[in-house]
Amino acid sequence: MCRHAIIVVVCLFLFLALPNSLAASMSQVDFESAVVARVNQERKTRGLPLLSRDPALQKAAQWMAEDLARRGKLDHKDSRRRDMKTRLQFFGYQDPQIMAENVAAGPDTPEKVVEQWLRSRPHRANMLNPDIREVGVGHARNSAGISFWVLDLGKSFAD
């Protein structure tokens, strides 16, 4: 009888805990995908090439979003004082021909952050640069629940 009770408790724990952890990780992926989809929607309406996700840009953007959230401020230099080019190369984005970065704090959905960037001439220019081919998205929340976003864009000489 005791063994059955332990199995029930373990199953109950897994039932309650596992979906929450899966939902948390899925929501991050969904946020990133939604940003890329929204940016590509804007590019498509203008006849621009669609962006593909690059693993190195993705890692760099996510790391930077977490770094900004920890510091609670926007910056294009990270806490290690690396500029964008140095940081992207550190995360494996080699031989860059073009690089750009958008950062934001506050908007709590992918749609809102992309709309905010579209209203800003320099951010819009980055997203709609016809020569850009690759993208990575980062999103993190700080302890106060404020969202920090990073959109790293690029084109390597290999493209």
Coordinates of N, CA and C in Angstrom, one line a residue:
M1 N 0.8 -1.2 0.0 CA 0.0 0.0 0.0 C 0.9 1.3 0.0
C2 N 1.9 1.3 0.8 CA 2.8 2.4 0.9 C 3.5 2.7 -0.4
R3 N 3.9 1.6 -1.1 CA 4.5 1.8 -2.4 C 3.6 2.5 -3.4
H4 N 2.3 2.1 -3.4 CA 1.4 2.7 -4.3 C 1.2 4.2 -4.0
A5 N 1.2 4.5 -2.7 CA 1.0 5.9 -2.3 C 2.2 6.7 -2.8
I6 N 3.4 6.2 -2.8 CA 4.6 6.9 -3.3 C 4.5 7.1 -4.8
I7 N 4.1 6.1 -5.5 CA 3.9 6.2 -6.9 C 2.9 7.3 -7.3
V8 N 1.8 7.3 -6.5 CA 0.8 8.3 -6.8 C 1.3 9.7 -6.5
V9 N 2.1 9.9 -5.5 CA 2.7 11.2 -5.1 C 3.7 11.6 -6.2
V10 N 4.5 10.7 -6.7 CA 5.5 11.0 -7.7 C 4.8 11.4 -9.0
C11 N 3.8 10.6 -9.4 CA 3.0 10.9 -10.6 C 2.3 12.3 -10.5
L12 N 1.7 12.6 -9.3 CA 1.1 13.8 -9.1 C 2.1 15.0 -9.2
F13 N 3.3 14.8 -8.6 CA 4.3 15.8 -8.7 C 4.7 16.1 -10.2
L14 N 4.9 15.0 -11.0 CA 5.3 15.1 -12.4 C 4.2 15.8 -13.2
F15 N 2.9 15.4 -12.9 CA 1.8 16.0 -13.6 C 1.7 17.5 -13.3
L16 N 2.0 17.9 -12.1 CA 1.8 19.3 -11.8 C 3.1 20.1 -12.2
A17 N 4.3 19.6 -12.0 CA 5.5 20.4 -12.2 C 5.9 20.3 -13.7
L18 N 5.9 19.2 -14.3 CA 6.4 19.1 -15.7 C 5.7 20.0 -16.7
P19 N 4.3 20.1 -16.7 CA 3.7 21.0 -17.7 C 4.1 22.4 -17.5
N20 N 4.3 22.9 -16.2 CA 4.7 24.3 -16.0 C 6.1 24.5 -16.6
S21 N 7.0 23.6 -16.4 CA 8.4 23.9 -16.9 C 8.4 23.8 -18.4
L22 N 7.6 22.9 -19.0 CA 7.5 22.8 -20.5 C 6.8 24.1 -21.0
A23 N 5.8 24.6 -20.3 CA 5.1 25.8 -20.8 C 6.1 27.0 -20.8
A24 N 6.9 27.0 -19.7 CA 7.8 28.2 -19.6 C 8.8 28.1 -20.7
S25 N 9.4 27.0 -21.0 CA 10.4 26.9 -22.1 C 9.7 27.1 -23.5
M26 N 8.5 26.6 -23.6 CA 7.8 26.7 -24.9 C 7.4 28.2 -25.2
S27 N 7.1 28.9 -24.1 CA 6.7 30.3 -24.3 C 7.8 31.1 -24.8
Q28 N 9.1 30.8 -24.3 CA 10.2 31.5 -24.8 C 10.4 31.3 -26.3
V29 N 10.4 30.1 -26.7 CA 10.5 29.7 -28.1 C 9.4 30.4 -28.9
D30 N 8.2 30.3 -28.4 CA 7.1 31.0 -29.1 C 7.3 32.5 -29.2
F31 N 7.8 33.1 -28.2 CA 8.1 34.6 -28.2 C 9.1 34.8 -29.3
E32 N 10.2 34.1 -29.4 CA 11.2 34.3 -30.4 C 10.7 34.1 -31.8
S33 N 9.9 33.0 -31.9 CA 9.3 32.7 -33.3 C 8.4 33.8 -33.7
A34 N 7.6 34.3 -32.8 CA 6.6 35.3 -33.1 C 7.3 36.6 -33.5
V35 N 8.4 37.0 -32.9 CA 9.2 38.2 -33.3 C 9.7 38.0 -34.7
V36 N 10.3 36.9 -35.0 CA 10.8 36.6 -36.4 C 9.7 36.6 -37.4
A37 N 8.6 36.0 -37.1 CA 7.4 35.9 -38.0 C 6.9 37.3 -38.3
R38 N 6.8 38.2 -37.2 CA 6.3 39.5 -37.4 C 7.3 40.4 -38.2
V39 N 8.6 40.3 -38.0 CA 9.6 41.0 -38.8 C 9.5 40.5 -40.2
N40 N 9.4 39.2 -40.4 CA 9.4 38.7 -41.8 C 8.1 39.1 -42.5
Q41 N 7.0 39.2 -41.8 CA 5.8 39.7 -42.4 C 6.0 41.1 -42.9
E42 N 6.6 42.0 -42.2 CA 6.9 43.3 -42.6 C 7.8 43.3 -43.8
R43 N 8.8 42.5 -43.8 CA 9.8 42.4 -44.9 C 9.1 41.9 -46.2
K44 N 8.2 40.9 -46.0 CA 7.5 40.3 -47.2 C 6.6 41.4 -47.8
T45 N 5.9 42.2 -47.0 CA 5.0 43.2 -47.6 C 5.8 44.2 -48.4
R46 N 7.1 44.3 -48.2 CA 7.9 45.3 -48.9 C 8.8 44.6 -50.0
G47 N 8.5 43.3 -50.2 CA 9.3 42.6 -51.2 C 10.7 42.3 -50.8
L48 N 11.0 42.2 -49.6 CA 12.4 42.0 -49.1 C 12.6 40.5 -48.8
P49 N 13.8 40.0 -48.9 CA 14.1 38.6 -48.5 C 13.7 38.3 -47.1
L50 N 13.2 37.2 -46.8 CA 12.8 36.8 -45.4 C 14.1 36.4 -44.7
L51 N 14.1 36.6 -43.4 CA 15.2 36.3 -42.6 C 15.2 34.9 -42.1
S52 N 16.3 34.3 -42.0 CA 16.4 32.9 -41.4 C 17.1 33.0 -40.0
R53 N 16.7 32.1 -39.1 CA 17.3 32.2 -37.8 C 18.7 31.6 -37.8
D54 N 19.6 32.2 -37.2 CA 21.0 31.8 -37.1 C 21.3 31.4 -35.7
P55 N 21.8 30.2 -35.4 CA 22.0 29.8 -34.0 C 23.0 30.7 -33.3
A56 N 24.0 31.2 -33.9 CA 25.0 32.0 -33.2 C 24.3 33.4 -32.8
L57 N 23.6 33.9 -33.8 CA 22.8 35.2 -33.4 C 21.8 34.9 -32.4
Q58 N 21.2 33.8 -32.4 CA 20.2 33.4 -31.4 C 20.8 33.4 -30.0
K59 N 22.0 32.7 -29.9 CA 22.7 32.6 -28.6 C 23.1 34.0 -28.1
A60 N 23.6 34.8 -29.0 CA 24.1 36.1 -28.6 C 23.0 37.0 -28.2
A61 N 21.8 36.9 -28.9 CA 20.7 37.8 -28.5 C 20.1 37.4 -27.2
Q62 N 20.0 36.1 -26.9 CA 19.4 35.6 -25.7 C 20.3 36.0 -24.5
W63 N 21.6 35.8 -24.7 CA 22.6 36.1 -23.6 C 22.5 37.6 -23.3
M64 N 22.4 38.4 -24.4 CA 22.4 39.9 -24.2 C 21.0 40.3 -23.5
A65 N 19.9 39.7 -23.9 CA 18.7 40.0 -23.2 C 18.7 39.7 -21.7
E66 N 19.3 38.5 -21.4 CA 19.5 38.2 -20.0 C 20.4 39.1 -19.3
D67 N 21.5 39.6 -19.9 CA 22.4 40.5 -19.4 C 21.7 41.8 -19.1
L68 N 21.0 42.3 -20.1 CA 20.2 43.6 -19.9 C 19.2 43.5 -18.7
A69 N 18.5 42.4 -18.7 CA 17.5 42.2 -17.6 C 18.2 42.2 -16.2
R70 N 19.4 41.5 -16.1 CA 20.1 41.5 -14.9 C 20.5 43.0 -14.4
R71 N 20.9 43.7 -15.4 CA 21.4 45.1 -15.1 C 20.3 46.1 -15.1
G72 N 19.1 45.8 -15.7 CA 18.0 46.6 -15.6 C 18.1 47.9 -16.4
K73 N 18.9 47.8 -17.5 CA 19.0 49.0 -18.4 C 19.3 48.5 -19.8
L74 N 19.1 49.4 -20.7 CA 19.3 49.2 -22.2 C 20.7 49.7 -22.5
D75 N 21.4 48.9 -23.3 CA 22.7 49.3 -23.8 C 23.1 48.3 -24.9
H76 N 24.0 48.8 -25.8 CA 24.5 47.9 -26.9 C 25.8 47.3 -26.5
K77 N 26.4 47.8 -25.3 CA 27.6 47.1 -24.8 C 27.1 46.2 -23.6
D78 N 27.7 45.0 -23.5 CA 27.2 44.1 -22.5 C 28.0 44.4 -21.2
S79 N 27.7 43.7 -20.1 CA 28.3 43.9 -18.8 C 29.8 43.6 -18.8
R80 N 30.3 42.9 -19.9 CA 31.7 42.7 -20.0 C 32.4 43.8 -20.9
R81 N 31.6 44.8 -21.2 CA 32.0 45.9 -22.1 C 32.3 45.6 -23.5
R82 N 31.8 44.5 -24.0 CA 31.9 44.1 -25.4 C 30.9 44.8 -26.2
D83 N 31.4 45.3 -27.4 CA 30.5 45.9 -28.3 C 29.7 44.8 -29.1
M84 N 28.8 45.1 -29.9 CA 28.0 44.1 -30.6 C 28.8 43.2 -31.5
K85 N 29.7 43.8 -32.2 CA 30.5 42.9 -33.1 C 31.4 41.9 -32.3
T86 N 32.0 42.3 -31.3 CA 32.8 41.4 -30.5 C 32.0 40.4 -29.8
R87 N 30.8 40.7 -29.3 CA 29.9 39.8 -28.7 C 29.4 38.8 -29.7
L88 N 28.9 39.2 -30.9 CA 28.4 38.3 -31.9 C 29.5 37.3 -32.3
Q89 N 30.7 37.8 -32.5 CA 31.8 36.9 -32.9 C 32.1 35.9 -31.8
F90 N 32.0 36.4 -30.5 CA 32.3 35.5 -29.4 C 31.3 34.3 -29.4
F91 N 30.0 34.6 -29.8 CA 29.0 33.5 -29.8 C 29.0 32.7 -31.1
G92 N 30.0 33.0 -32.0 CA 30.2 32.2 -33.2 C 29.7 32.7 -34.5
Y93 N 29.3 34.0 -34.5 CA 28.9 34.6 -35.8 C 30.1 35.1 -36.5
Q94 N 30.6 34.3 -37.3 CA 31.9 34.5 -38.0 C 31.8 35.2 -39.3
D95 N 32.8 36.0 -39.6 CA 32.9 36.6 -40.9 C 31.7 37.5 -41.3
P96 N 31.3 38.4 -40.3 CA 30.2 39.2 -40.6 C 30.5 40.4 -41.6
Q97 N 29.5 40.5 -42.5 CA 29.6 41.6 -43.5 C 28.8 42.8 -43.0
I98 N 27.6 42.5 -42.4 CA 26.7 43.5 -41.9 C 26.2 43.0 -40.6
M99 N 26.0 43.8 -39.6 CA 25.5 43.5 -38.3 C 24.6 44.7 -37.8
A100 N 23.5 44.4 -37.2 CA 22.7 45.4 -36.6 C 22.1 44.8 -35.3
E101 N 21.7 45.7 -34.4 CA 21.0 45.2 -33.2 C 20.0 46.2 -32.7
N102 N 18.8 45.6 -32.4 CA 17.7 46.4 -31.8 C 17.6 45.9 -30.3
V103 N 17.4 46.8 -29.4 CA 17.1 46.4 -28.0 C 15.9 47.2 -27.6
A104 N 15.2 46.6 -26.6 CA 14.0 47.3 -26.1 C 13.7 46.8 -24.7
A105 N 13.0 47.6 -23.9 CA 12.6 47.2 -22.6 C 11.2 47.7 -22.4
G106 N 10.3 46.8 -21.8 CA 9.0 47.2 -21.5 C 7.9 46.4 -22.2
P107 N 7.9 46.4 -23.5 CA 6.8 45.7 -24.2 C 6.7 44.2 -23.7
D108 N 5.5 43.8 -23.5 CA 5.4 42.4 -22.9 C 5.0 41.3 -23.9
T109 N 4.8 41.7 -25.2 CA 4.5 40.7 -26.2 C 5.4 40.9 -27.4
P110 N 5.6 39.9 -28.2 CA 6.4 40.0 -29.4 C 5.8 41.1 -30.4
E111 N 4.5 41.1 -30.5 CA 3.8 42.1 -31.3 C 4.1 43.5 -30.9
K112 N 4.0 43.8 -29.6 CA 4.2 45.1 -29.1 C 5.7 45.6 -29.3
V113 N 6.7 44.7 -29.1 CA 8.0 45.1 -29.3 C 8.3 45.4 -30.7
V114 N 7.8 44.5 -31.6 CA 8.1 44.8 -33.1 C 7.4 46.1 -33.5
E115 N 6.2 46.4 -33.0 CA 5.5 47.6 -33.3 C 6.3 48.8 -32.8
Q116 N 6.9 48.7 -31.6 CA 7.7 49.8 -31.1 C 9.0 50.0 -31.9
W117 N 9.6 48.9 -32.4 CA 10.8 49.1 -33.3 C 10.4 49.7 -34.6
L118 N 9.2 49.3 -35.1 CA 8.8 49.8 -36.4 C 8.5 51.3 -36.3
R119 N 8.1 51.8 -35.2 CA 7.9 53.3 -35.0 C 9.1 54.1 -34.9
S120 N 10.3 53.4 -34.7 CA 11.6 54.1 -34.6 C 12.3 54.0 -35.9
R121 N 12.6 55.1 -36.5 CA 13.3 55.1 -37.8 C 14.6 54.2 -37.8
P122 N 15.5 54.3 -36.8 CA 16.7 53.5 -36.9 C 16.5 52.0 -36.7
H123 N 15.5 51.7 -35.8 CA 15.2 50.3 -35.6 C 14.5 49.7 -36.8
R124 N 13.6 50.5 -37.3 CA 12.9 50.0 -38.6 C 13.9 49.8 -39.7
A125 N 14.8 50.7 -39.8 CA 15.9 50.5 -40.9 C 16.7 49.3 -40.7
N126 N 17.0 48.9 -39.4 CA 17.7 47.7 -39.2 C 16.9 46.5 -39.6
M127 N 15.6 46.4 -39.2 CA 14.8 45.3 -39.5 C 14.5 45.1 -41.0
L128 N 14.4 46.3 -41.7 CA 14.1 46.3 -43.1 C 15.2 46.5 -44.1
N129 N 16.4 46.4 -43.6 CA 17.6 46.5 -44.4 C 17.6 45.3 -45.4
P130 N 17.6 45.6 -46.7 CA 17.4 44.6 -47.7 C 18.6 43.6 -47.8
D131 N 19.7 44.0 -47.2 CA 20.9 43.2 -47.3 C 21.0 42.2 -46.1
I132 N 20.3 42.4 -45.1 CA 20.3 41.5 -43.9 C 19.6 40.2 -44.3
R133 N 20.2 39.1 -43.8 CA 19.7 37.8 -44.1 C 19.4 36.9 -42.9
E134 N 20.0 37.2 -41.8 CA 19.9 36.3 -40.6 C 19.5 37.0 -39.4
V135 N 18.9 36.3 -38.4 CA 18.3 36.9 -37.2 C 18.4 36.0 -36.0
G136 N 18.5 36.6 -34.9 CA 18.4 35.9 -33.6 C 17.6 36.8 -32.6
V137 N 16.8 36.2 -31.8 CA 16.0 37.0 -30.9 C 16.2 36.6 -29.5
G138 N 16.3 37.5 -28.6 CA 16.4 37.2 -27.2 C 15.4 37.9 -26.4
H139 N 14.9 37.3 -25.3 CA 13.9 37.8 -24.5 C 14.1 37.4 -23.0
A140 N 14.1 38.3 -22.1 CA 14.2 37.9 -20.7 C 13.5 38.9 -19.9
R141 N 13.0 38.5 -18.7 CA 12.4 39.4 -17.7 C 13.3 39.6 -16.5
N142 N 13.3 40.8 -16.0 CA 14.0 41.0 -14.8 C 13.2 40.7 -13.6
S143 N 13.7 40.9 -12.4 CA 13.0 40.5 -11.2 C 11.7 41.3 -11.0
A144 N 11.6 42.4 -11.6 CA 10.3 43.2 -11.5 C 9.3 42.8 -12.6
G145 N 9.7 41.8 -13.4 CA 8.8 41.4 -14.5 C 8.9 42.2 -15.8
I146 N 9.8 43.1 -15.9 CA 9.9 43.9 -17.1 C 10.7 43.1 -18.2
S147 N 10.1 43.1 -19.4 CA 10.7 42.4 -20.5 C 11.8 43.2 -21.1
F148 N 12.9 42.5 -21.4 CA 14.0 43.0 -22.2 C 14.2 42.2 -23.5
W149 N 14.3 42.9 -24.6 CA 14.3 42.2 -25.9 C 15.6 42.6 -26.7
V150 N 16.1 41.6 -27.4 CA 17.3 41.9 -28.3 C 17.0 41.2 -29.6
L151 N 17.2 42.0 -30.7 CA 17.1 41.5 -32.0 C 18.4 41.7 -32.7
D152 N 19.2 40.6 -32.9 CA 20.5 40.7 -33.6 C 20.3 40.2 -35.0
L153 N 20.8 41.1 -35.9 CA 20.6 40.9 -37.4 C 22.0 40.8 -38.0
G154 N 22.1 40.1 -39.1 CA 23.4 40.1 -39.8 C 23.3 39.4 -41.2
K155 N 24.5 39.6 -41.8 CA 24.8 38.9 -43.1 C 26.3 38.7 -43.1
S156 N 26.6 37.4 -43.3 CA 28.0 37.1 -43.3 C 28.5 37.1 -44.7
F157 N 29.8 37.2 -44.9 CA 30.4 37.2 -46.2 C 30.1 35.8 -47.0
A158 N 29.9 34.8 -46.2 CA 29.6 33.5 -46.8 C 28.2 33.5 -47.5
D159 N 27.3 34.4 -47.1 CA 26.0 34.4 -47.7 C 26.0 34.9 -49.1

